[in-house]
Amino acid sequence: MNTKYVFVTGGVASSLGKGIVAASLAKLLQARGLRVTIQKFDPYINIDPGTLNPYEHGECYVTEDGAETDLDLGHYERFLGVHMSKANNVTTGKIYNTVITKEREGAYLGKTVQIVPHITDEIKRRMLLLGRTGQYDVVITEVGGTVGDMESQPFVEAMRQLQWELPEEDFLSIHLTLIPYLKAAKELKTKPTQHSVQELQSAGVHPDIIVCRTEKPLTPELRKKIALFCNVRPGHVIQSIDAWSIYQVPLNMHEEHLDELAVRKLEIENFTQPDLGRWKEFLERLRHPKCEVNVALVGKYVELQDAYKSIQEAIVHAGAANDCKVNVKTIHSEQVSEENVAEMLAGMDGILVAPGFGERGIPGKIAAVRHARENGIPFFGICLGMQMAVVEFARDVLGYADAASTEMNPGTTHPVIDLMEEQKTTTVKGGTMRLGAYACQLKPGTLASRIYGQPVVQERHRHRYEFNDVYRTAFEQAGMVFSGTNPDTGLVEIVEIPSHPFFIGTQFHPEFKSTPETPQPIFAAFVKAALDKKQEQ
Ligand code: GLN
């Protein structure tokens, strides 16, 4: 069978959940026994979102091979349970970078380099790249942005060309739109969808399937109307109704026959019905929790829902694993102080201090760590959260009053967190952190080793600073245990305090590897510890 290419575009508005629909279709096809991957093409000029402030674009998701990517890749991994790579996220910046580099090398032999064909050829090359590896039966491409945006035009044009260059049965185009409900008129409105499809068609791309995001069910009449005005069959208009969980969407899409329509159009033969047993089991647990806990997420980007996406999702997976609903209270670290911390964190069964960069909100993070440490409240620090746990311990237990990370205070007399050696000469910002998966060796008998139940694990990193090894013995003598280290470099990866019921900090980001079907062990143990804490009260 040839590799099949599915393209997902969006219209009317952004944030319709294109990534979730793409991931849901991928999940369904995978559950039918097909080898599936998803890639995202983003129209912005940044080479990758690594240099973007989380307020701009939400979390930056890190892959095993160290790519800093769009957060939709996190959804792809969580739904599919397979690793994405550098090749799965392409931006306009990357495309232009390649073309301009080639031009400087003289590769265009004196030709005028233009959007069509040079930019579009490079887009097409990348759209087909993963398919050409022979590793996949289906490659789903999500085109970021909204059809009609000036910046997405080259992507849509590349799609248009592929629509004719690929065999008809290897190409499928899905368009996701919004059907707004007007309360005053008590009516669902199809006009924006008609316009959006017109826009797509005027670019020469014909949608095979229209997925309508809606708050209310679409009536058969409405589906017929959309089909009539948008040039598709009535059965090819499907609804994506607001779901109680994003993880319910694959099942909703299956009920709407999205996967069946896809395999038909793509002429995929001998397909089986999707086997979603484990997925459904997870949903069952998620839907019917037996208990509840409150967990604080202390960070400085809390205003934006997507800034800690993978952490939020990892908590959901960990909750389901414990048959427990986890109420996450996001707390702005800038609003926390030593004076108000007890009040701000009252009623919390667990405290998670989030990753981050820069000075803002640091005193609040340190106050939150201290509150957790002194009151025996389960604590989990991730990356900057772990670093602040180290700083807090240095200040309060070791008595180093001005202990700090040199990121916040370069002049400190106790640089307990310091720049990594290889970072000291780095001036370029993009893609230069310690990125991607590294091995972490666990010390037998520690909390970390009990949690993972294996001697060496691989976890993903994204940071420039690390624990300063000069202080190792002082910390150990005062009761902090370094339970995870990099076997090659000796870098500290996990810290814990054994005299505390549950106090753990990781230099890496375990949230990137959590999926509904394989919840991340530290998150699961953290929720369990929060539950124990609650029950003992
Ligand atoms: N700012 C810290 C560093 O660069 C932590 C980064 C993070 O939390 N991802 O080391």
Tab-separated table of N, CA and C and ligand atoms in Angstrom, residues 354-358 382-385 387 407-408 417 420 433 462-466 507 509, ligand 1:
chain	number	residue	atom	x	y	z
A	354	ALA	N	6.200	24.842	39.220
A	354	ALA	CA	6.329	24.678	37.770
A	354	ALA	C	7.688	25.103	37.218
A	355	PRO	N	7.996	24.681	35.999
A	355	PRO	CA	9.194	25.146	35.297
A	355	PRO	C	9.059	26.621	34.935
A	356	GLY	N	10.137	27.213	34.495
A	356	GLY	CA	10.060	28.604	34.074
A	356	GLY	C	11.434	29.217	33.869
A	357	PHE	N	11.414	30.463	33.482
A	357	PHE	CA	12.653	31.183	33.199
A	357	PHE	C	12.579	32.557	33.836
A	358	GLY	N	13.717	33.061	34.284
A	358	GLY	CA	13.794	34.438	34.748
A	358	GLY	C	13.342	34.634	36.179
A	382	ILE	N	9.442	20.792	39.238
A	382	ILE	CA	9.901	20.407	37.909
A	382	ILE	C	10.816	21.488	37.344
A	383	CYS	N	11.994	21.102	36.962
A	383	CYS	CA	12.998	21.973	36.343
A	383	CYS	C	13.252	23.197	37.218
A	384	LEU	N	12.741	24.376	36.879
A	384	LEU	CA	12.951	25.526	37.755
A	384	LEU	C	12.379	25.237	39.151
A	385	GLY	N	11.316	24.467	39.204
A	385	GLY	CA	10.714	24.088	40.492
A	385	GLY	C	11.684	23.276	41.338
A	387	GLN	N	14.971	23.419	40.911
A	387	GLN	CA	16.077	24.334	41.233
A	387	GLN	C	15.728	25.205	42.446
A	407	GLU	N	21.097	32.292	37.446
A	407	GLU	CA	20.154	32.866	36.474
A	407	GLU	C	19.479	34.101	37.088
A	408	MET	N	19.191	34.035	38.417
A	408	MET	CA	18.504	35.156	39.070
A	408	MET	C	19.489	36.115	39.734
A	417	ILE	N	22.784	26.684	42.145
A	417	ILE	CA	22.354	26.326	40.789
A	417	ILE	C	23.155	27.228	39.858
A	420	MET	N	25.408	25.416	33.175
A	420	MET	CA	26.166	24.222	32.781
A	420	MET	C	27.408	24.648	31.998
A	433	MET	N	19.628	25.136	24.420
A	433	MET	CA	19.570	24.612	25.792
A	433	MET	C	19.957	23.134	25.799
A	462	ARG	N	14.978	20.571	29.201
A	462	ARG	CA	14.981	21.868	28.509
A	462	ARG	C	15.420	22.933	29.513
A	463	HIS	N	16.700	23.079	29.649
A	463	HIS	CA	17.216	24.058	30.624
A	463	HIS	C	18.683	24.370	30.335
A	464	ARG	N	19.152	25.444	30.975
A	464	ARG	CA	20.569	25.831	30.846
A	464	ARG	C	21.321	25.659	32.154
A	465	TYR	N	20.589	25.679	33.274
A	465	TYR	CA	21.230	25.656	34.587
A	465	TYR	C	21.113	24.266	35.199
A	466	GLU	N	21.962	24.008	36.199
A	466	GLU	CA	21.956	22.693	36.831
A	466	GLU	C	22.404	22.836	38.281
A	507	GLN	N	15.156	17.689	37.514
A	507	GLN	CA	15.724	18.665	36.600
A	507	GLN	C	15.086	18.513	35.204
A	509	HIS	N	11.822	17.186	32.584
A	509	HIS	CA	10.373	17.429	32.495
A	509	HIS	C	9.642	16.109	32.281
B	1	GLN	N1	15.408	28.588	33.811
B	1	GLN	C1	15.916	27.328	34.241
B	1	GLN	C2	17.079	26.854	33.392
B	1	GLN	O1	17.261	27.320	32.309
B	1	GLN	C3	14.818	26.274	34.270
B	1	GLN	C4	14.232	25.965	32.936
B	1	GLN	C5	12.941	25.219	33.023
B	1	GLN	O2	12.256	25.245	34.033
B	1	GLN	N2	12.554	24.597	31.935
B	1	GLN	O3	17.827	25.997	33.810
